[in-house]
C-alpha positions as a printed Julia matrix, in Angstrom:
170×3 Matrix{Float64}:
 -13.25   -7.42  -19.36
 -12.47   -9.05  -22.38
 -10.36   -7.16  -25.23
 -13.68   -7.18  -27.27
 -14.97   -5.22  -25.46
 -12.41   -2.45  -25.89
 -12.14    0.34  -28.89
  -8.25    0.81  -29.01
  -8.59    3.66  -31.38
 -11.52    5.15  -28.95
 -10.1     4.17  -25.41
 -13.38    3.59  -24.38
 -15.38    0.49  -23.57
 -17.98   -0.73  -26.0
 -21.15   -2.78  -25.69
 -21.82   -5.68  -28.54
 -25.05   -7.22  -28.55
 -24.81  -11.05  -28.97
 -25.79  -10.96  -32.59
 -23.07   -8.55  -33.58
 -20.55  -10.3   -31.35
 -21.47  -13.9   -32.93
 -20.46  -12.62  -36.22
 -17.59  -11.09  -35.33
 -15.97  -13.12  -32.74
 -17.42  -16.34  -32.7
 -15.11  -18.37  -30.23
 -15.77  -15.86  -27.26
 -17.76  -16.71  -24.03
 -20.81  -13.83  -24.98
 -21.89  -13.73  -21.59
 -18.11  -11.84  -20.35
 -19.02   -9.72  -22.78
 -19.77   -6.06  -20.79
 -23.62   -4.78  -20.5
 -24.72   -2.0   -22.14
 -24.82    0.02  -18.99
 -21.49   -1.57  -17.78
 -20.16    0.09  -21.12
 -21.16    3.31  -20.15
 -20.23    2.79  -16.16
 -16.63    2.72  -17.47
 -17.07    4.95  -19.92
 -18.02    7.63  -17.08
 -15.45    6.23  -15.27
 -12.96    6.94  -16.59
 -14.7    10.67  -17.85
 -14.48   11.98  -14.54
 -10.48    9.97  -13.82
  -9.67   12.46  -17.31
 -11.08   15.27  -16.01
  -9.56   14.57  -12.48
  -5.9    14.59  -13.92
  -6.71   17.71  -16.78
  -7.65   19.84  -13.48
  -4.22   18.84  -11.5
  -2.38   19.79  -14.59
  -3.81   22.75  -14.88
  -3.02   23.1   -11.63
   0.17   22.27  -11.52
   0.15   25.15  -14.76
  -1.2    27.95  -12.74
   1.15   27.93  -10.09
   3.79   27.48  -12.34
   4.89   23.67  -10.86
   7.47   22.08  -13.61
   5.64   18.47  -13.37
   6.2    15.16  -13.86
   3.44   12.02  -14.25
   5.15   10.38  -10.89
   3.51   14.28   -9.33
   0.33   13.74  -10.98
  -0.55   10.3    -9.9
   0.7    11.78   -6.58
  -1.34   13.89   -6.69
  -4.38   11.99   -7.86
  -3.81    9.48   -4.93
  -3.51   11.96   -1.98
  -7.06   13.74   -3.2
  -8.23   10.39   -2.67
  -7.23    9.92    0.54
  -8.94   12.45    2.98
  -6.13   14.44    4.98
  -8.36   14.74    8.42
  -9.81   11.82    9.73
 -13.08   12.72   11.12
 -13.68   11.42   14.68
 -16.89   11.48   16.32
 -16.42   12.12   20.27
 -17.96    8.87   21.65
 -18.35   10.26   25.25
 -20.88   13.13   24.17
 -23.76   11.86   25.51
 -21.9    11.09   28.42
 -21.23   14.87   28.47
 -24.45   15.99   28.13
 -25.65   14.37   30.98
 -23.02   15.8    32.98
 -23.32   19.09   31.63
 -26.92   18.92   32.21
 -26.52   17.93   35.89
 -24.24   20.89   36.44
 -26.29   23.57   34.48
 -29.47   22.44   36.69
 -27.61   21.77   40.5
 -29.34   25.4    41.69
 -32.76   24.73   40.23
 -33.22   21.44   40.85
 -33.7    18.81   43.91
 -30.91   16.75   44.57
 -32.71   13.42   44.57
 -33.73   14.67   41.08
 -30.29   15.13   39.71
 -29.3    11.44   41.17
 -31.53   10.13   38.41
 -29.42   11.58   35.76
 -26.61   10.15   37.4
 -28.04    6.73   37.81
 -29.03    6.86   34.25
 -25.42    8.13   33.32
 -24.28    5.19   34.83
 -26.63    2.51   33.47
 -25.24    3.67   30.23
 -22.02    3.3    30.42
 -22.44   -0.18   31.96
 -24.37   -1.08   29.2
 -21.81    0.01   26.97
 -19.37   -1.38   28.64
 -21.0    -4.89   29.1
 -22.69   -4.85   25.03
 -19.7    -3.42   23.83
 -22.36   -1.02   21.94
 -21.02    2.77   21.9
 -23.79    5.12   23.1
 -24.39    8.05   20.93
 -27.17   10.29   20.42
 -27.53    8.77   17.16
 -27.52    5.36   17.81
 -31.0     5.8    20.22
 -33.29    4.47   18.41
 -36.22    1.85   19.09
 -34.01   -1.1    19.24
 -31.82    0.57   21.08
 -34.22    1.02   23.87
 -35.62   -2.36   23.8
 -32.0    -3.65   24.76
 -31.49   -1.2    27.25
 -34.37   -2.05   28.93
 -33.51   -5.7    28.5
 -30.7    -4.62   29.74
 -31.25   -3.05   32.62
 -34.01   -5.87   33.42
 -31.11   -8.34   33.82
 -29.34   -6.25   36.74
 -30.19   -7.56   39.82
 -29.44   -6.3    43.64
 -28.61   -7.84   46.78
 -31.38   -6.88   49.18
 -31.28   -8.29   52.81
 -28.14  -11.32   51.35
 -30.91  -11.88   48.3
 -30.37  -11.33   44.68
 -33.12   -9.3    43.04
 -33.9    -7.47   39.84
 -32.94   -4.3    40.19
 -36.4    -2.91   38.39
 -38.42   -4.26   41.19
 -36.6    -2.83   44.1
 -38.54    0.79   45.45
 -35.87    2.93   45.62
């Protein structure tokens, strides 16, 4: 940002339109000169950074903290900075699956229940072999074109001959 673009006495970014800025500073490069809108972006900007700091003082005030602006920009930084890192648990569909085959082992056929495990297992190879993690979320259209694509690729040795694993009756 160029320092004509700056109200000392204000602190805040200003906008000049070309005409105004021609007549004022006519050696400057116009088009460094901030936007209208980029004037105000800062502008908010650094509303809200104000505001940020006047509620850590006060604060600091309420519970009676003796502070210091090393504490405040402390302060500022670490609000930033989100204590808990949020970790989604990559194996739950994994754990569905298994969950599900448990839950349903008195109600069900076992034959049945292999297909979730056959499934379970398809999954993880493709994960394993796309380096793709396999989350609920991530099933999607495309998702299940690769799979398939996938899982069209696997073949199995039938009688000492390789065949796609699709085509074999199980």
């Amino acid at each position: 940002m160029l320092p004509e673009s700056w109200d000392k006495k204000e602190q805040k970014a200003i906008y000049l339109d070309k005409k105004a800025a021609r007549k004022l500073y006519p050696e400057i490069n116009y088009e460094l000169l901030l936007t209208d809108g980029e004037a105000k972006d800062i502008n908010n900007d650094l509303d809200r950074l104000i505001q940020k700091i006047e509620d850590i003082e006060k604060r600091f005030e309420m519970d009676k903290v003796v502070y210091s602006a090393e504490m405040v920009v402390e302060k500022l930084k670490s609000d930033k900075t989100p204590t808990t890192k949020k970790e989604a648990h990559s194996n739950i569909l994994f754990d569905f699956i298994d969950k599900y085959i448990n839950d349903h082992k008195a109600t069900r056929e076992a034959g049945s229940l292999s297909v979730y495990r056959t499934l379970k297992k398809h999954l993880q190879e493709y994960q394993q072999e796309t380096k793709r993690k396999v989350t609920f979320d991530k099933i999607d259209y495309s998702f299940f074109q690769s799979f398939q694509n996938f899982l069209l690729s696997l073949t199995k040795t039938v009688d000492g001959k390789a065949m796609p694993f699709l085509t074999i009756q199980q």
